[in-house]
Coordinates of C-alpha atoms in Angstrom, one line a residue:
X1 CA -13.1 -9.1 7.8
X2 CA -11.3 -11.8 5.8
X3 CA -13.4 -13.4 3.1
X4 CA -12.4 -16.8 1.7
X5 CA -13.3 -18.0 -1.8
X6 CA -12.9 -21.5 -3.1
X7 CA -11.9 -22.0 -6.7
X8 CA -11.6 -25.2 -8.6
X9 CA -7.9 -24.8 -9.1
X10 CA -6.2 -27.9 -8.0
X11 CA -3.4 -27.9 -5.4
X12 CA -1.7 -30.8 -3.5
X13 CA -5.0 -31.7 -1.8
X14 CA -6.9 -31.5 -5.0
X15 CA -8.8 -28.3 -4.2
X16 CA -7.1 -24.9 -4.3
X17 CA -8.3 -22.1 -1.9
X18 CA -8.1 -18.7 -3.1
X19 CA -8.2 -15.9 -0.4
X20 CA -9.7 -12.5 -0.8
X21 CA -8.1 -10.1 1.6
X22 CA -9.0 -6.5 2.6
X23 CA -6.0 -4.3 2.2
X24 CA -6.7 -1.4 4.5
X25 CA -4.8 1.8 4.2
X26 CA -4.9 3.7 7.4
X27 CA -2.7 6.7 6.8
X28 CA -3.5 7.9 10.3
X29 CA -0.4 10.0 10.7
X30 CA -0.6 10.5 14.6
X31 CA 1.9 13.3 15.0
X32 CA 3.3 14.4 11.6
X33 CA 5.5 17.4 11.8
X34 CA 6.2 19.9 9.0
X35 CA 9.4 21.9 9.0
X36 CA 12.8 21.8 10.3
X37 CA 11.4 23.6 13.3
X38 CA 12.0 27.1 12.1
X39 CA 9.3 29.8 11.9
X40 CA 8.3 30.3 8.3
X41 CA 7.4 33.6 7.0
X42 CA 7.1 35.4 3.7
X43 CA 10.9 35.4 3.1
X44 CA 10.9 31.5 3.3
X45 CA 7.7 30.5 1.5
X46 CA 5.6 33.5 0.4
X47 CA 6.0 35.6 -2.7
X48 CA 3.9 37.7 -5.0
X49 CA 1.3 35.1 -5.5
X50 CA -2.2 34.8 -4.1
X51 CA -3.1 37.4 -1.5
X52 CA -5.1 35.0 0.7
X53 CA -8.1 35.8 2.6
X54 CA -8.9 39.3 4.1
X55 CA -8.8 40.8 7.5
X56 CA -6.8 39.5 10.5
X57 CA -7.8 35.9 9.8
X58 CA -5.9 32.9 8.4
X59 CA -7.6 30.3 6.3
X60 CA -6.1 26.9 6.1
X61 CA -7.4 24.1 3.8
X62 CA -7.3 20.8 5.6
X63 CA -7.4 17.4 3.7
X64 CA -9.2 15.4 6.4
X65 CA -12.0 15.7 8.9
X66 CA -11.1 16.0 12.5
X67 CA -11.7 12.5 14.1
X68 CA -11.9 13.7 17.7
X69 CA -11.6 16.8 19.8
X70 CA -11.0 14.8 23.0
X71 CA -7.5 15.1 24.5
X72 CA -7.7 11.6 25.7
X73 CA -8.9 10.1 22.4
X74 CA -6.8 11.8 19.8
X75 CA -4.4 9.7 17.7
X76 CA -4.0 11.7 14.5
X77 CA -2.3 14.9 13.1
X78 CA -5.5 16.8 12.4
X79 CA -6.8 16.4 16.0
X80 CA -3.5 17.1 17.6
X81 CA -2.9 20.2 15.7
X82 CA -6.3 21.5 16.7
X83 CA -5.8 20.5 20.3
X84 CA -2.4 22.2 20.4
X85 CA -4.0 25.5 19.6
X86 CA -7.0 25.4 21.8
X87 CA -5.3 23.8 24.9
X88 CA -2.0 24.2 26.6
X89 CA 0.1 22.0 28.9
X90 CA 3.0 22.7 31.2
X91 CA 5.3 23.3 28.3
X92 CA 4.8 24.6 24.6
X93 CA 7.4 23.9 21.9
X94 CA 8.9 27.1 20.6
X95 CA 10.0 27.9 17.0
X96 CA 13.2 25.8 17.5
X97 CA 11.3 22.8 18.8
X98 CA 12.4 23.4 22.3
X99 CA 9.9 23.0 25.2
X100 CA 9.4 26.2 27.1
X101 CA 7.3 26.9 30.2
X102 CA 3.7 27.8 29.2
X103 CA 1.2 26.5 31.7
X104 CA 4.1 26.2 34.1
X105 CA 5.5 29.4 35.6
X106 CA 9.1 28.2 35.1
X107 CA 11.0 25.1 34.2
X108 CA 10.4 22.1 36.3
X109 CA 12.8 21.3 39.2
X110 CA 14.2 17.8 38.5
X111 CA 15.7 15.6 41.2
X112 CA 19.3 14.4 40.8
X113 CA 18.2 10.9 39.9
X114 CA 15.9 12.2 37.2
X115 CA 12.8 10.6 38.7
X116 CA 11.0 13.5 40.4
X117 CA 9.7 16.7 38.6
X118 CA 8.3 19.5 40.7
X119 CA 6.3 22.0 38.7
X120 CA 5.0 25.4 39.7
X121 CA 2.1 26.4 37.6
X122 CA 1.3 29.9 36.6
X123 CA -1.6 31.3 38.7
X124 CA -3.0 33.5 35.9
X125 CA -4.0 30.8 33.6
X126 CA -7.7 30.3 33.3
X127 CA -10.2 28.2 31.4
X128 CA -12.4 29.9 28.9
X129 CA -15.3 29.7 31.3
X130 CA -13.4 31.6 33.8
X131 CA -12.3 28.7 36.0
X132 CA -8.6 28.8 37.1
X133 CA -6.4 26.1 35.7
X134 CA -5.0 24.3 38.7
X135 CA -2.9 21.3 39.6
X136 CA -6.0 19.2 40.0
X137 CA -6.9 19.7 36.3
X138 CA -3.6 18.1 35.3
X139 CA -4.1 15.2 37.7
X140 CA -7.6 14.6 36.4
X141 CA -6.5 14.8 32.7
X142 CA -3.7 12.4 33.2
X143 CA -5.8 9.9 35.2
X144 CA -8.6 10.1 32.7
X145 CA -6.2 9.2 29.8
X146 CA -4.6 6.2 31.6
X147 CA -8.0 5.0 33.0
X148 CA -8.8 1.6 31.2
X149 CA -12.4 2.7 31.0
X150 CA -11.3 5.6 28.7
X151 CA -9.6 3.1 26.3
X152 CA -7.3 5.7 25.1
X153 CA -4.9 4.4 22.3
X154 CA -2.3 6.9 23.4
X155 CA -2.3 5.9 27.1
X156 CA 0.8 4.0 26.4
X157 CA 2.9 7.1 26.1
X158 CA 2.5 7.6 29.9
X159 CA 4.6 4.5 30.4
X160 CA 7.6 6.4 31.9
X161 CA 5.2 7.8 34.7
X162 CA 5.2 5.8 37.9
X163 CA 2.4 3.1 38.1
X164 CA 1.1 4.2 34.7
X165 CA 1.3 0.6 33.2
X166 CA -0.1 -0.9 36.3
X167 CA -3.1 1.5 36.2
X168 CA -3.6 0.7 32.4
X169 CA -3.5 -3.0 33.3
X170 CA -6.0 -2.6 36.0
X171 CA -3.5 -3.6 38.7
X172 CA -3.3 -0.1 40.4
X173 CA -5.8 2.6 41.3
X174 CA -5.9 5.9 39.5
X175 CA -4.6 7.8 42.4
X176 CA -1.5 5.6 42.4
X177 CA -0.4 7.3 39.1
X178 CA 2.8 9.2 39.6
X179 CA 1.2 12.7 39.6
X180 CA 0.1 14.6 42.7
X181 CA -1.2 18.0 43.4
X182 CA 0.9 19.1 46.4
X183 CA -0.7 22.5 46.3
X184 CA -3.3 24.4 44.2
X185 CA -0.6 25.4 41.8
X186 CA 2.1 22.8 42.4
X187 CA 2.6 19.3 40.9
X188 CA 4.9 16.6 41.8
X189 CA 5.5 14.0 39.0
X190 CA 7.3 10.7 39.7
X191 CA 8.8 8.6 37.0
X192 CA 9.6 4.9 36.8
X193 CA 13.0 5.7 35.3
X194 CA 14.8 8.7 33.9
X195 CA 13.4 9.8 30.6
X196 CA 15.5 12.2 28.6
X197 CA 12.6 13.4 26.4
X198 CA 10.1 13.9 29.2
X199 CA 10.1 17.7 28.8
X200 CA 8.9 17.2 25.2
X201 CA 6.1 15.0 26.4
X202 CA 4.9 17.7 28.7
X203 CA 4.4 19.8 25.5
X204 CA 2.3 17.0 23.9
X205 CA -1.5 17.3 24.0
X206 CA -2.1 14.0 25.6
X207 CA -0.4 15.5 28.8
X208 CA -2.6 18.6 28.8
X209 CA -5.0 19.4 31.7
X210 CA -8.8 18.7 31.5
X211 CA -11.6 20.4 33.3
X212 CA -13.3 17.6 35.4
X213 CA -16.5 19.4 36.0
X214 CA -17.0 20.1 32.3
X215 CA -16.1 16.6 31.3
X216 CA -18.4 15.0 33.8
X217 CA -21.3 17.4 33.1
X218 CA -21.3 16.7 29.4
X219 CA -20.9 12.9 29.8
X220 CA -21.0 11.2 26.3
X221 CA -21.6 14.5 24.7
X222 CA -18.2 15.8 25.8
X223 CA -16.1 17.0 22.9
X224 CA -18.8 16.2 20.3
X225 CA -19.1 19.9 19.5
X226 CA -17.2 23.1 20.3
X227 CA -19.9 24.2 22.7
X228 CA -19.4 21.4 25.2
X229 CA -15.8 22.0 25.9
X230 CA -13.7 24.7 27.7
X231 CA -10.2 25.8 26.6
X232 CA -7.0 27.2 28.1
X233 CA -5.0 27.8 25.0
X234 CA -4.3 30.8 22.6
X235 CA -7.6 30.0 20.8
X236 CA -11.0 28.4 21.4
X237 CA -12.6 25.9 19.1
X238 CA -15.5 27.3 17.2
X239 CA -18.3 26.1 14.8
X240 CA -17.2 22.4 15.3
X241 CA -20.3 20.3 14.8
X242 CA -19.1 16.7 15.1
X243 CA -16.0 14.5 14.9
X244 CA -15.3 12.7 11.7
X245 CA -18.0 14.5 9.7
X246 CA -17.7 18.3 10.0
X247 CA -15.9 19.9 7.2
X248 CA -15.7 23.5 8.5
X249 CA -14.6 24.7 11.9
X250 CA -12.5 27.6 13.3
X251 CA -10.1 28.7 16.1
X252 CA -11.1 32.1 17.7
X253 CA -8.7 34.1 19.7
X254 CA -9.0 33.3 23.4
X255 CA -9.3 36.6 25.1
X256 CA -8.9 34.9 28.6
X257 CA -5.6 33.3 27.6
X258 CA -2.8 34.4 29.9
X259 CA -0.6 35.4 27.1
X260 CA -3.3 36.9 24.9
X261 CA -1.3 40.1 24.3
X262 CA 1.1 38.0 22.1
X263 CA -1.6 36.4 20.0
X264 CA -2.3 38.6 17.0
X265 CA -4.8 36.5 14.9
X266 CA -8.4 37.0 15.5
X267 CA -9.5 33.8 13.9
X268 CA -8.2 30.7 12.0
X269 CA -10.6 29.2 9.6
X270 CA -10.3 25.5 8.7
X271 CA -12.0 24.1 5.6
X272 CA -11.8 20.5 4.5
X273 CA -11.3 20.1 0.8
X274 CA -10.1 16.7 -0.3
X275 CA -9.7 17.5 -4.0
X276 CA -6.3 19.2 -4.6
X277 CA -7.4 21.0 -7.7
X278 CA -10.3 22.6 -5.8
X279 CA -7.9 23.7 -3.0
X280 CA -5.6 25.2 -5.6
X281 CA -8.5 27.2 -7.1
X282 CA -9.4 28.5 -3.7
X283 CA -5.8 29.6 -3.1
X284 CA -5.5 31.3 -6.4
X285 CA -8.8 33.1 -6.0
X286 CA -7.7 34.5 -2.6
X287 CA -10.1 32.4 -0.6
X288 CA -7.4 30.5 1.2
X289 CA -4.1 31.4 2.8
X290 CA -2.5 27.9 2.8
X291 CA -3.1 24.7 1.0
X292 CA -1.3 21.3 0.6
X293 CA -0.3 20.1 -2.9
X294 CA 0.5 16.6 -4.2
X295 CA 1.5 14.8 -7.3
X296 CA 1.2 16.6 -10.6
X297 CA -0.1 19.9 -9.0
X298 CA 3.0 19.9 -6.7
X299 CA 5.3 19.5 -9.7
X300 CA 3.4 22.2 -11.7
X301 CA 3.6 24.8 -8.8
X302 CA 7.1 24.0 -7.7
X303 CA 8.4 27.3 -9.1
X304 CA 5.6 29.5 -7.7
X305 CA 6.8 32.1 -5.2
X306 CA 4.3 30.9 -2.6
X307 CA 5.6 27.3 -2.8
X308 CA 7.5 25.7 0.1
X309 CA 8.2 22.1 1.2
X310 CA 7.7 21.2 4.8
X311 CA 9.6 18.0 5.8
X312 CA 8.3 15.8 8.6
X313 CA 9.7 13.3 11.1
X314 CA 7.2 10.7 9.9
X315 CA 7.2 7.4 8.0
X316 CA 4.4 5.8 5.9
X317 CA 4.5 2.1 5.9
X318 CA 2.3 -1.0 5.3
X319 CA 1.3 -3.0 8.2
X320 CA 0.0 -6.5 7.6
X321 CA -2.3 -8.2 9.9
X322 CA -0.4 -11.3 11.3
X323 CA -2.7 -12.0 14.2
X324 CA -4.1 -15.1 12.5
X325 CA -1.3 -17.6 11.9
X326 CA -3.2 -18.8 8.8
X327 CA -3.0 -15.3 7.3
X328 CA -0.5 -15.1 4.3
X329 CA 0.9 -12.0 5.9
X330 CA 2.2 -14.2 8.8
X331 CA 4.6 -15.6 6.1
X332 CA 7.9 -13.6 6.1
X333 CA 8.6 -14.5 2.4
X334 CA 5.2 -13.0 1.3
X335 CA 5.9 -9.8 3.3
X336 CA 9.4 -9.6 1.6
X337 CA 7.9 -10.2 -1.7
X338 CA 5.5 -7.2 -1.3
X339 CA 8.3 -5.0 0.0
X340 CA 10.7 -5.8 -2.9
X341 CA 7.9 -5.1 -5.4
X342 CA 7.7 -1.4 -4.6
X343 CA 9.8 1.1 -6.4
X344 CA 10.0 3.8 -3.7
X345 CA 12.1 6.2 -5.8
X346 CA 9.3 6.3 -8.3
X347 CA 6.7 6.6 -5.6
X348 CA 8.3 9.7 -4.0
X349 CA 9.5 11.4 -7.3
X350 CA 6.8 10.7 -9.8
X351 CA 3.6 10.0 -7.7
X352 CA 3.9 12.0 -4.5
X353 CA 6.2 14.7 -5.8
X354 CA 5.9 16.8 -2.7
X355 CA 9.4 16.5 -1.2
X356 CA 8.9 13.1 0.4
X357 CA 12.0 10.9 0.3
X358 CA 12.8 7.2 0.1
X359 CA 13.1 5.7 3.6
X360 CA 16.0 3.6 4.7
X361 CA 14.0 2.0 7.4
X362 CA 11.2 2.5 9.8
X363 CA 12.8 5.3 11.8
X364 CA 13.1 8.5 9.6
X365 CA 16.3 10.4 9.0
X366 CA 17.3 13.7 10.4
X367 CA 15.5 13.1 13.7
X368 CA 17.9 11.6 16.2
X369 CA 21.6 11.3 16.6
X370 CA 24.0 8.7 18.2
X371 CA 24.8 10.1 21.7
X372 CA 28.5 9.4 21.3
X373 CA 29.3 10.0 17.6
X374 CA 26.5 12.3 16.5
X375 CA 25.7 10.1 13.5
X376 CA 22.1 9.9 12.3
X377 CA 20.2 6.9 13.4
X378 CA 19.6 5.7 9.8
X379 CA 23.5 5.7 9.3
X380 CA 24.0 3.4 12.2
X381 CA 21.0 1.1 11.4
X382 CA 21.8 1.0 7.6
X383 CA 19.1 0.1 5.1
X384 CA 17.4 -3.2 4.4
X385 CA 14.9 -1.9 1.9
X386 CA 15.3 -2.5 -1.9
X387 CA 13.3 -2.6 -5.1
X388 CA 14.0 -5.7 -7.1
X389 CA 11.2 -7.3 -9.1
X390 CA 13.1 -10.5 -9.7
X391 CA 13.9 -10.8 -5.9
X392 CA 10.2 -10.1 -5.2
X393 CA 9.1 -12.9 -7.5
X394 CA 11.5 -15.3 -5.9
X395 CA 10.2 -14.6 -2.4
X396 CA 6.6 -14.9 -3.8
X397 CA 7.5 -18.3 -5.2
X398 CA 8.8 -19.4 -1.8
X399 CA 5.8 -18.1 -0.1
X400 CA 3.5 -20.0 -2.6
X401 CA 5.2 -23.2 -1.6
X402 CA 5.0 -22.5 2.1
X403 CA 1.4 -21.3 2.0
X404 CA 0.2 -24.0 -0.5
X405 CA -1.4 -21.2 -2.5
X406 CA -0.8 -19.9 -6.0
X407 CA -3.0 -16.8 -6.1
X408 CA -4.3 -14.1 -3.8
X409 CA -6.9 -11.4 -4.3
X410 CA -6.3 -8.3 -2.2
X411 CA -8.6 -5.3 -1.7
X412 CA -6.8 -2.1 -1.0
X413 CA -9.1 -0.1 1.3
X414 CA -7.6 3.4 1.7
X415 CA -7.9 7.1 2.2
X416 CA -10.3 8.9 -0.2
X417 CA -8.1 12.0 -1.0
X418 CA -6.5 12.6 -4.3
X419 CA -3.0 12.0 -3.0
X420 CA -4.0 8.7 -1.4
X421 CA -5.8 7.6 -4.6
X422 CA -2.7 8.0 -6.6
X423 CA -0.6 6.1 -4.1
X424 CA -3.2 3.3 -4.1
X425 CA -3.0 3.0 -7.8
X426 CA 0.8 2.9 -7.8
X427 CA 0.8 0.2 -5.1
X428 CA -1.8 -1.8 -7.0
X429 CA 0.3 -1.7 -10.2
X430 CA 3.6 -2.4 -8.4
X431 CA 2.3 -5.5 -6.6
X432 CA 0.4 -6.9 -9.5
X433 CA 3.3 -6.3 -12.0
X434 CA 5.9 -8.0 -9.7
X435 CA 3.9 -10.9 -8.1
X436 CA 2.3 -13.1 -10.7
X437 CA -1.0 -14.4 -9.2
X438 CA -1.6 -11.5 -6.8
X439 CA -4.5 -9.3 -7.7
X440 CA -5.3 -5.9 -6.0
X441 CA -8.6 -4.1 -6.1
X442 CA -9.1 -0.5 -4.6
X443 CA -11.7 0.7 -2.2
X444 CA -11.1 4.2 -0.8
X445 CA -13.0 5.3 2.4
X446 CA -13.2 8.3 4.6
X447 CA -10.5 9.2 7.2
X448 CA -12.6 8.4 10.2
X449 CA -13.6 5.0 8.8
X450 CA -10.0 4.1 8.2
X451 CA -9.1 5.0 11.8
X452 CA -11.9 2.9 13.2
X453 CA -11.1 -0.1 11.1
X454 CA -7.5 0.0 11.9
X455 CA -8.1 0.3 15.6
X456 CA -10.5 -2.6 15.6
X457 CA -8.3 -4.8 13.6
X458 CA -10.7 -5.0 10.7
X459 CA -8.1 -5.1 7.9
X460 CA -5.5 -7.5 6.5
X461 CA -2.8 -5.0 5.3
X462 CA -2.7 -1.4 6.2
X463 CA -1.0 1.6 4.7
X464 CA -0.2 3.4 8.0
X465 CA 1.6 6.6 8.8
X466 CA 3.2 7.7 12.0
X467 CA 4.8 10.9 13.0
X468 CA 7.2 11.1 16.0
X469 CA 5.7 12.4 19.3
X470 CA 9.2 13.2 20.4
X471 CA 12.7 13.2 18.7
X472 CA 13.8 9.7 19.6
X473 CA 13.8 6.4 17.7
X474 CA 11.6 4.8 20.4
X475 CA 8.8 7.0 19.1
X476 CA 8.6 4.5 16.2
X477 CA 10.1 1.4 17.5
X478 CA 8.0 1.2 20.7
X479 CA 4.9 0.9 18.4
X480 CA 5.7 -2.7 17.4
X481 CA 6.3 -4.5 20.7
X482 CA 4.0 -7.4 21.0
X483 CA 0.4 -6.4 22.1
X484 CA 0.9 -2.6 22.1
X485 CA -2.3 -0.7 21.1
X486 CA -0.8 0.8 17.9
X487 CA 0.7 -2.5 16.7
X488 CA -2.4 -3.0 14.5
X489 CA -0.8 -5.7 12.3
X490 CA 0.2 -7.7 15.5
X491 CA 3.8 -8.1 14.5
X492 CA 5.6 -10.1 17.2
X493 CA 9.2 -11.0 17.8
X494 CA 10.8 -12.0 21.1
X495 CA 14.1 -10.6 20.3
X496 CA 12.6 -7.4 19.1
X497 CA 10.6 -7.1 22.4
X498 CA 13.8 -7.8 24.4
X499 CA 15.7 -5.0 22.8
X500 CA 12.9 -2.5 23.3
X501 CA 12.6 -3.7 27.0
X502 CA 16.3 -3.2 27.6
X503 CA 16.2 0.2 26.1
X504 CA 13.2 1.1 28.2
X505 CA 14.5 -0.3 31.5
X506 CA 17.9 -1.5 32.4
X507 CA 19.7 0.8 29.8
X508 CA 17.4 3.8 30.3
X509 CA 20.2 5.7 32.0
X510 CA 23.0 4.4 29.6
X511 CA 22.6 6.4 26.4
X512 CA 25.0 4.4 24.3
X513 CA 23.7 0.9 25.3
X514 CA 20.2 2.3 24.9
X515 CA 21.1 3.4 21.4
X516 CA 22.5 0.0 20.5
X517 CA 19.3 -1.6 21.6
X518 CA 17.2 0.6 19.3
X519 CA 19.5 0.1 16.4
X520 CA 19.2 -3.7 16.9
X521 CA 15.5 -3.5 17.1
X522 CA 15.3 -1.6 13.8
X523 CA 17.4 -4.2 12.2
X524 CA 15.3 -7.1 13.5
X525 CA 11.9 -5.7 12.2
X526 CA 13.5 -4.6 8.9
X527 CA 15.1 -8.0 8.3
X528 CA 11.7 -9.6 8.7
X529 CA 9.8 -6.7 7.0
X530 CA 7.5 -6.9 10.0
X531 CA 6.2 -3.6 8.5
X532 CA 7.0 -2.3 5.0
X533 CA 8.3 1.3 5.0
X534 CA 7.2 3.3 1.9
X535 CA 8.4 6.9 2.3
X536 CA 9.5 9.5 4.7
X537 CA 6.7 12.1 4.5
X538 CA 7.0 15.8 3.5
X539 CA 4.3 18.2 2.3
X540 CA 4.3 20.7 -0.5
X541 CA 2.4 23.9 0.5
X542 CA 1.4 27.1 -1.0
X543 CA 1.3 29.8 1.6
X544 CA 0.1 33.4 1.0
X545 CA 2.9 36.0 1.4
X546 CA 0.7 38.0 3.9
X547 CA 1.2 35.2 6.5
X548 CA 4.1 35.5 8.9
X549 CA 5.3 33.6 11.9
X550 CA 3.6 30.3 11.4
X551 CA 5.5 27.6 13.5
X552 CA 5.4 24.0 12.4
X553 CA 7.1 21.1 14.1
X554 CA 8.6 17.9 12.7
X555 CA 7.7 16.1 15.9
X556 CA 4.7 16.6 18.3
X557 CA 1.6 18.5 17.2
X558 CA 2.2 19.9 13.7
X559 CA 0.9 23.5 13.6
X560 CA 1.1 26.3 16.2
X561 CA -0.8 29.5 15.2
X562 CA 0.0 31.4 18.4
X563 CA 2.6 33.7 16.8
X564 CA 1.1 34.1 13.4
X565 CA 0.7 37.7 12.0
X566 CA -1.0 38.9 9.0
X567 CA 0.3 41.7 6.7
X568 CA -2.7 43.8 5.6

């Protein structure tokens, strides 16, 4: 909510308005990955440090509550990591980030034009209540997610599927979605256009099956606790008492899972601990097998034998709410002033200190390559991000003239973890030191509150995080088309929209032309600072040396515990 305060400072009209804006930090990283995709074991991250918990269990310290356990409603890394371990789709990403048949008996048969996928499902897959997992479960899950009544924020990712957009817009019936059960264990999927990363989408939780009978029987209570769901993955959710509030839950081995013989762990314990120092004490006392470090603690523990850095294909950035044309964030010069005021090198090296790096733009590095030259996307797009306090002040002075304002008060509402608090304080100091007349106050809130406020548009500027759902620049650039559900700041540019539309449609089957569209889109949004990139995320971890085989992914759901083994 925007609150206006009137001061007695005189402007051109004789009275000067001073605005108080809520600066809302979302940090809802939808799909943050971790490593370069390789399995990490004791030879890569563990040493002779803490022994971790006892028995054939693995205990992970999470920094946030789980906002939802509903496949159709999840938008964040915590939820997607959970869902990836208790559910399974047609494919599952392996240790090299390659999609492999899982719920499917074999790789899909794809038509020559790339528009039709025929999938044979394995017949030995069952739900945890004994029901078989059938083609109808996939059809129901997909239809439930794109149904406008579900109001799924991630429904947009179905856009390559035939009639998905029409269904979401209310212009087509659910049964017109391009997925059909042609037999009890056979699916036919029809696409609007060839989509080179579609196999990766089939390994993403939003595309997983759902048990219609269980969903409908539980109604509004569905996915509110671990007891009113059924599962088809390597584990089942246990001891989960409510989204957004529960601070302890677990994943128990699913004895009914078709590949249970290759699941070693009996249980994964998840405890939410927001104070990094407390988490470190738990690890050193042997009460946790893995924790995430940040800031000073990450620097202090960098030489510990259990220390490892897990880079991610994710970018943190500031979104500014531009929906109201009277908002100062609708002013390009003000957005640029904020961007130029931030010393990103100091942010990643002195504040975060966890392996995160400075970004060159919205799309992260080491994620996607030019289909012709093999060059990284960031090389082709170049960089339009810079720290320059004098330039920041010049842009601010131009914005003051255009806005008819000489001061702004901004409230920074953000994540309530230790790491986020440090970032908030750094941004507060950066903006206030560079922009004379801009004041920033701090108001940290719980994770679920931030997500809700971001989704509802109850913010003026948001520190947001996004991790790639799949290894393609469109995973980021599609977010900021006009009126897309995750464009929380309502950035809008016709040329930007056109580039994304061409990449999505007419150039979908022309990799080089499509690449050029995406590079141009990146340049447009960065030239205007429609969003302000802050850093490319990485995490500093301590992992007990008894833990082997943990697979983490830079794109898609972050953690996969299926192959973890414990040295006793």
